[in-house]
Backbone as a printed PyTorch tensor [residue, N CA C, xyz], in Angstrom:
tensor([[[ 22.9990,  35.7950, -24.3190],
         [ 22.0700,  35.0930, -25.1820],
         [ 22.0990,  33.5850, -24.9170]],

        [[ 23.3190,  33.0390, -24.7480],
         [ 23.4310,  31.6060, -24.4920],
         [ 22.8020,  31.2390, -23.1560]],

        [[ 22.9040,  32.1330, -22.1730],
         [ 22.3280,  31.8650, -20.8530],
         [ 20.8050,  31.8170, -20.9520]],

        [[ 20.2200,  32.7440, -21.6990],
         [ 18.7660,  32.7480, -21.8720],
         [ 18.2930,  31.4860, -22.5930]],

        [[ 19.0220,  31.0820, -23.6190],
         [ 18.6590,  29.8760, -24.3530],
         [ 18.7720,  28.6420, -23.4570]],

        [[ 19.8390,  28.5610, -22.6840],
         [ 20.0190,  27.4370, -21.7690],
         [ 18.9160,  27.4150, -20.7150]],

        [[ 18.5480,  28.5850, -20.1960],
         [ 17.4660,  28.6710, -19.2150],
         [ 16.1400,  28.2250, -19.8340]],

        [[ 15.8690,  28.6520, -21.0590],
         [ 14.6390,  28.2710, -21.7470],
         [ 14.5750,  26.7550, -21.9730]],

        [[ 15.6670,  26.1600, -22.4050],
         [ 15.7100,  24.7120, -22.6430],
         [ 15.5180,  23.9580, -21.3300]],

        [[ 16.1350,  24.4200, -20.2460],
         [ 15.9820,  23.7710, -18.9400],
         [ 14.5320,  23.8450, -18.4730]],

        [[ 13.8850,  24.9900, -18.6770],
         [ 12.4710,  25.1250, -18.3030],
         [ 11.5930,  24.1810, -19.1170]],

        [[ 11.8900,  24.0270, -20.3880],
         [ 11.1120,  23.1090, -21.2250],
         [ 11.2420,  21.6750, -20.7310]],

        [[ 12.4460,  21.2720, -20.3400],
         [ 12.6330,  19.9140, -19.8170],
         [ 11.8680,  19.7120, -18.5170]],

        [[ 11.8600,  20.7190, -17.6410],
         [ 11.1310,  20.5940, -16.3730],
         [  9.6280,  20.5100, -16.6120]],

        [[  9.1110,  21.2990, -17.5380],
         [  7.6840,  21.2600, -17.8350],
         [  7.2870,  19.9500, -18.5080]],

        [[  8.1440,  19.4160, -19.3470],
         [  7.8440,  18.1390, -20.0010],
         [  7.7420,  17.0240, -18.9670]],

        [[  8.5890,  17.0470, -17.9570],
         [  8.5400,  16.0410, -16.8990],
         [  7.2740,  16.2010, -16.0600]],

        [[  6.8400,  17.4140, -15.8320],
         [  5.6410,  17.6470, -15.0190],
         [  4.3830,  17.1440, -15.7210]],

        [[  4.3380,  17.2260, -17.0370],
         [  3.1500,  16.7620, -17.7570],
         [  3.1350,  15.2500, -17.9270]],

        [[  4.2540,  14.5850, -17.7040],
         [  4.3350,  13.1370, -17.8800],
         [  4.0750,  12.3780, -16.5830]],

        [[  3.4790,  13.0160, -15.5910],
         [  3.2070,  12.3530, -14.3170],
         [  2.1580,  11.2680, -14.4990]],

        [[  2.3030,  10.2060, -13.7380],
         [  1.3970,   9.0630, -13.8170],
         [  0.0420,   9.4250, -13.2180]],

        [[ -1.0120,   8.9920, -13.8820],
         [ -2.3640,   9.1760, -13.3640],
         [ -2.7040,   7.9790, -12.4870]],

        [[ -3.1320,   8.2260, -11.2540],
         [ -3.3740,   7.1400, -10.3190],
         [ -4.8030,   6.6120, -10.3610]],

        [[ -5.7270,   7.3150, -10.9350],
         [ -7.0850,   6.8100, -11.1180],
         [ -7.7640,   6.4090,  -9.8340]],

        [[ -8.1650,   5.1460,  -9.7270],
         [ -8.9430,   4.6910,  -8.5760],
         [ -8.1100,   4.5640,  -7.3040]],

        [[ -6.7870,   4.6800,  -7.3830],
         [ -5.9740,   4.6270,  -6.1660],
         [ -6.2050,   5.8480,  -5.2900]],

        [[ -6.6680,   6.9270,  -5.8740],
         [ -6.8720,   8.1500,  -5.1160],
         [ -8.2780,   8.2460,  -4.5360]],

        [[ -9.0910,   7.2230,  -4.7040],
         [-10.4450,   7.2670,  -4.1760],
         [-10.4600,   6.8210,  -2.7240]],

        [[-11.5710,   7.0020,  -2.0820],
         [-11.6990,   6.5930,  -0.6790],
         [-12.3280,   7.7320,   0.0850]],

        [[-12.4840,   7.6710,   1.3450],
         [-12.1630,   6.5620,   2.2430],
         [-13.1540,   5.4210,   2.0780]],

        [[-12.7860,   4.2770,   2.5890],
         [-13.5960,   3.0740,   2.4720],
         [-14.1080,   2.6700,   3.8430]],

        [[-15.3200,   2.1260,   3.8780],
         [-15.8500,   1.6250,   5.1540],
         [-15.0550,   0.4200,   5.6210]],

        [[-14.6990,  -0.4570,   4.6790],
         [-13.9240,  -1.6490,   5.0300],
         [-12.8270,  -1.8390,   3.9840]],

        [[-11.5890,  -1.7160,   4.4370],
         [-10.4180,  -1.8680,   3.5840],
         [ -9.6560,  -3.0990,   4.0460]],

        [[ -9.2390,  -3.9400,   3.1000],
         [ -8.4790,  -5.1460,   3.4280],
         [ -7.1300,  -5.0690,   2.7250]],

        [[ -6.0580,  -5.1820,   3.5060],
         [ -4.7050,  -5.2680,   2.9620],
         [ -4.3200,  -6.7390,   3.0590]],

        [[ -4.2040,  -7.3860,   1.9250],
         [ -4.0860,  -8.8420,   1.8790],
         [ -2.6340,  -9.2920,   1.6920]],

        [[ -2.1820, -10.2210,   2.5630],
         [ -0.8890, -10.8800,   2.3920],
         [  0.3140, -10.0480,   2.7680]],

        [[  0.1740,  -9.0880,   3.6750],
         [  1.2730,  -8.1900,   4.0280],
         [  2.1190,  -8.7550,   5.1590]],

        [[  3.4080,  -8.4890,   5.0980],
         [  4.3080,  -8.7840,   6.2080],
         [  4.2390,  -7.5860,   7.1540]],

        [[  4.1600,  -7.8500,   8.4570],
         [  3.9450,  -6.7890,   9.4430],
         [  5.2170,  -6.5620,  10.2470]],

        [[  5.6520,  -5.3010,  10.3170],
         [  6.7420,  -4.9030,  11.2020],
         [  6.1040,  -4.4610,  12.5160]],

        [[  6.2250,  -5.2700,  13.5910],
         [  5.4710,  -4.9950,  14.8110],
         [  5.9360,  -3.7660,  15.5840]],

        [[  7.1410,  -3.2720,  15.3620],
         [  7.5780,  -2.0500,  16.0260],
         [  8.3050,  -2.2620,  17.3380]],

        [[  8.5170,  -3.4940,  17.7580],
         [  9.2370,  -3.7450,  19.0060],
         [ 10.6850,  -4.1490,  18.7540]],

        [[ 11.1350,  -4.0280,  17.5270],
         [ 12.5100,  -4.3490,  17.1970],
         [ 12.7160,  -5.7670,  16.7040]],

        [[ 11.6800,  -6.5660,  16.7270],
         [ 11.7760,  -7.9450,  16.2600],
         [ 11.6690,  -8.0330,  14.7510]],

        [[ 11.8120,  -9.2420,  14.2330],
         [ 11.7090,  -9.4230,  12.7830],
         [ 10.2650,  -9.3000,  12.3030]],

        [[ 10.0670,  -9.1030,  11.0060],
         [  8.7090,  -9.0520,  10.4550],
         [  7.9890, -10.3790,  10.6580]],

        [[  6.6820, -10.3030,  10.8320],
         [  5.8500, -11.4930,  10.9950],
         [  4.7850, -11.4910,   9.9050]],

        [[  4.2650, -12.6710,   9.6360],
         [  3.1900, -12.7180,   8.6620],
         [  3.3850, -13.8140,   7.6580]],

        [[  2.6440, -13.7810,   6.6050],
         [  1.7740, -12.7160,   6.1150],
         [  0.4270, -12.6690,   6.8430]],

        [[ -0.1630, -11.4710,   6.8390],
         [ -1.4490, -11.2140,   7.4780],
         [ -2.3970, -10.5740,   6.4760]],

        [[ -3.6890, -10.8180,   6.6860],
         [ -4.7350, -10.0320,   6.0380],
         [ -5.1780,  -9.0110,   7.0740]],

        [[ -4.9720,  -7.7310,   6.7940],
         [ -5.2700,  -6.6640,   7.7450],
         [ -6.5970,  -6.0340,   7.3640]],

        [[ -7.5220,  -5.9960,   8.3150],
         [ -8.8520,  -5.4380,   8.0810],
         [ -8.9190,  -4.0780,   8.7640]],

        [[ -9.2800,  -3.0510,   7.9890],
         [ -9.4040,  -1.6870,   8.5040],
         [-10.8400,  -1.2450,   8.2820]],

        [[-11.5340,  -0.9170,   9.3780],
         [-12.9070,  -0.4280,   9.2950],
         [-12.9670,   0.9440,   9.9360]],

        [[-13.5320,   1.9080,   9.2000],
         [-13.6640,   3.2880,   9.6740],
         [-12.3300,   3.8270,  10.1740]],

        [[-11.2680,   3.6170,   9.3920],
         [ -9.9170,   4.1120,   9.6640],
         [ -9.2780,   3.5340,  10.9170]],

        [[ -9.7360,   2.3920,  11.3870],
         [ -9.1420,   1.7130,  12.5470],
         [ -8.8420,   0.2650,  12.1600]],

        [[ -7.6830,  -0.2360,  12.5830],
         [ -7.3660,  -1.6410,  12.3580],
         [ -8.2330,  -2.4590,  13.2960]],

        [[ -9.1020,  -3.2910,  12.7320],
         [-10.0100,  -4.0810,  13.5570],
         [ -9.5950,  -5.5410,  13.6600]],

        [[ -8.8140,  -6.0330,  12.6970],
         [ -8.4310,  -7.4400,  12.7400],
         [ -7.1750,  -7.6610,  11.9080]],

        [[ -6.3390,  -8.5740,  12.3840],
         [ -5.1630,  -9.0190,  11.6360],
         [ -5.2360, -10.5410,  11.5920]],

        [[ -5.5710, -11.0770,  10.4320],
         [ -5.8160, -12.5040,  10.2750],
         [ -4.5800, -13.1460,   9.6430]],

        [[ -3.9360, -14.1010,  10.3510],
         [ -2.7710, -14.7640,   9.7540],
         [ -3.1690, -15.5670,   8.5180]],

        [[ -2.2800, -15.5980,   7.5450],
         [ -2.5430, -16.3340,   6.3070],
         [ -1.3300, -17.1880,   5.9790]],

        [[ -1.5470, -18.4560,   5.7320],
         [ -0.4800, -19.3890,   5.3730],
         [ -0.6470, -19.7750,   3.9050]],

        [[  0.1710, -19.2150,   3.0130],
         [ -0.0100, -19.4920,   1.5860],
         [  0.2550, -20.9480,   1.2080]],

        [[  1.1310, -21.6380,   1.9470],
         [  1.4180, -23.0380,   1.6260],
         [  0.1940, -23.9080,   1.9070]],

        [[ -0.4090, -23.7180,   3.0790],
         [ -1.6100, -24.4780,   3.4190],
         [ -2.7510, -24.1460,   2.4630]],

        [[ -2.8970, -22.8780,   2.1120],
         [ -3.9630, -22.4760,   1.1870],
         [ -3.7710, -23.1210,  -0.1800]],

        [[ -2.5270, -23.2470,  -0.6180],
         [ -2.2700, -23.8680,  -1.9180],
         [ -2.5900, -25.3610,  -1.8820]],

        [[ -2.2940, -26.0030,  -0.7770],
         [ -2.5530, -27.4480,  -0.6710],
         [ -4.0380, -27.7550,  -0.5420]],

        [[ -4.7700, -26.9120,   0.1600],
         [ -6.1980, -27.1590,   0.3930],
         [ -7.0860, -26.6160,  -0.7170]],

        [[ -6.5300, -25.8050,  -1.5680],
         [ -7.3420, -25.1970,  -2.6150],
         [ -7.8590, -23.8400,  -2.1650]],

        [[ -8.8930, -23.3700,  -2.8140],
         [ -9.4550, -22.0490,  -2.5170],
         [ -9.9750, -22.0040,  -1.0850]],

        [[ -9.5960, -20.9620,  -0.3640],
         [-10.0540, -20.7790,   1.0130],
         [-10.8370, -19.4810,   1.1170]],

        [[-11.6850, -19.4090,   2.1120],
         [-12.4480, -18.1850,   2.3690],
         [-11.5090, -17.1400,   2.9560]],

        [[-11.4530, -16.0050,   2.3240],
         [-10.6680, -14.8890,   2.8530],
         [-11.5860, -13.6900,   2.9790]],

        [[-11.2680, -12.8510,   3.9270],
         [-12.0930, -11.6860,   4.2000],
         [-12.0660, -10.7410,   2.9950]],

        [[-13.1900, -10.0880,   2.7260],
         [-13.2880,  -9.1210,   1.6350],
         [-13.7690,  -7.7950,   2.1960]],

        [[-13.6760,  -6.7600,   1.4000],
         [-14.1140,  -5.4400,   1.8230],
         [-14.4690,  -4.5780,   0.6340]],

        [[-14.7020,  -3.2790,   0.8970],
         [-15.0090,  -2.3360,  -0.1800],
         [-13.8310,  -2.2080,  -1.1420]],

        [[-12.6400,  -2.3120,  -0.6010],
         [-11.4120,  -2.2800,  -1.4080],
         [-10.4450,  -3.3000,  -0.8340]],

        [[ -9.8300,  -4.0870,  -1.7100],
         [ -8.8380,  -5.0840,  -1.3070],
         [ -7.5270,  -4.7420,  -2.0020]],

        [[ -6.4710,  -4.5760,  -1.2040],
         [ -5.1500,  -4.2560,  -1.7300],
         [ -4.2780,  -5.4960,  -1.5890]],

        [[ -3.6980,  -5.9490,  -2.6910],
         [ -2.7930,  -7.0960,  -2.6410],
         [ -1.4080,  -6.5950,  -2.2310]],

        [[ -0.9780,  -6.9570,  -1.0270],
         [  0.3140,  -6.5220,  -0.5020],
         [  1.2870,  -7.6870,  -0.3930]],

        [[  1.1310,  -8.6830,  -1.2350],
         [  2.0250,  -9.8330,  -1.2130],
         [  3.4560,  -9.3730,  -1.4850]],

        [[  4.3650,  -9.7270,  -0.5740],
         [  5.7610,  -9.3320,  -0.7200],
         [  6.0540,  -7.9200,  -0.2510]],

        [[  5.0820,  -7.2590,   0.3480],
         [  5.2740,  -5.8880,   0.8330],
         [  5.1900,  -5.8680,   2.3550]],

        [[  5.6650,  -4.7890,   2.9540],
         [  5.7120,  -4.6580,   4.4040],
         [  4.8380,  -3.4960,   4.8560]],

        [[  4.2010,  -3.6560,   6.0140],
         [  3.4040,  -2.5790,   6.6080],
         [  3.8590,  -2.3690,   8.0450]],

        [[  3.6900,  -1.1370,   8.5190],
         [  4.0080,  -0.7830,   9.9000],
         [  2.7730,  -0.1490,  10.5240]],

        [[  1.8210,  -0.9470,  11.0040],
         [  0.5870,  -0.3710,  11.5340],
         [  0.8160,   0.3840,  12.8290]],

        [[  0.1000,   1.4920,  12.9760],
         [  0.1250,   2.2490,  14.2200],
         [  1.3240,   3.1440,  14.4130]],

        [[  2.1540,   3.3370,  13.4220],
         [  3.3470,   4.1610,  13.6050],
         [  3.0460,   5.6540,  13.5380]],

        [[  1.8320,   6.0360,  13.1780],
         [  1.4950,   7.4520,  13.1050],
         [  1.0570,   7.9590,  14.4680]],

        [[  0.0910,   7.3050,  15.1000],
         [ -0.4240,   7.7350,  16.3990],
         [  0.1780,   6.8660,  17.4920]],

        [[  1.4270,   7.1340,  17.8430],
         [  2.1030,   6.3120,  18.8400],
         [  1.6730,   6.6390,  20.2580]],

        [[  1.1500,   7.8230,  20.4900],
         [  0.8330,   8.2130,  21.8730],
         [ -0.6490,   8.1260,  22.1220]]])
């Protein structure tokens, strides 16, 4: 009897955790014609240190441009023109590894 009760309580805890999952909303939408990942540090894949920050432009699922961004200069000069797209992801303080899926 105690084993059945313990099993039932464990199942209730597992089901409660499954219903409390976060809803991602618009993060699950896409694909986008033009996606911009803004302010990301790039791991180039050759063993060197990260470089950046870069604004990475992805069009039709291909990286088309990596534009260097200097936040210190931008702060001193005021608002600067930055590339925009259908979706812009703020990746400030985050790292990306472009091209690591299709290496061959």
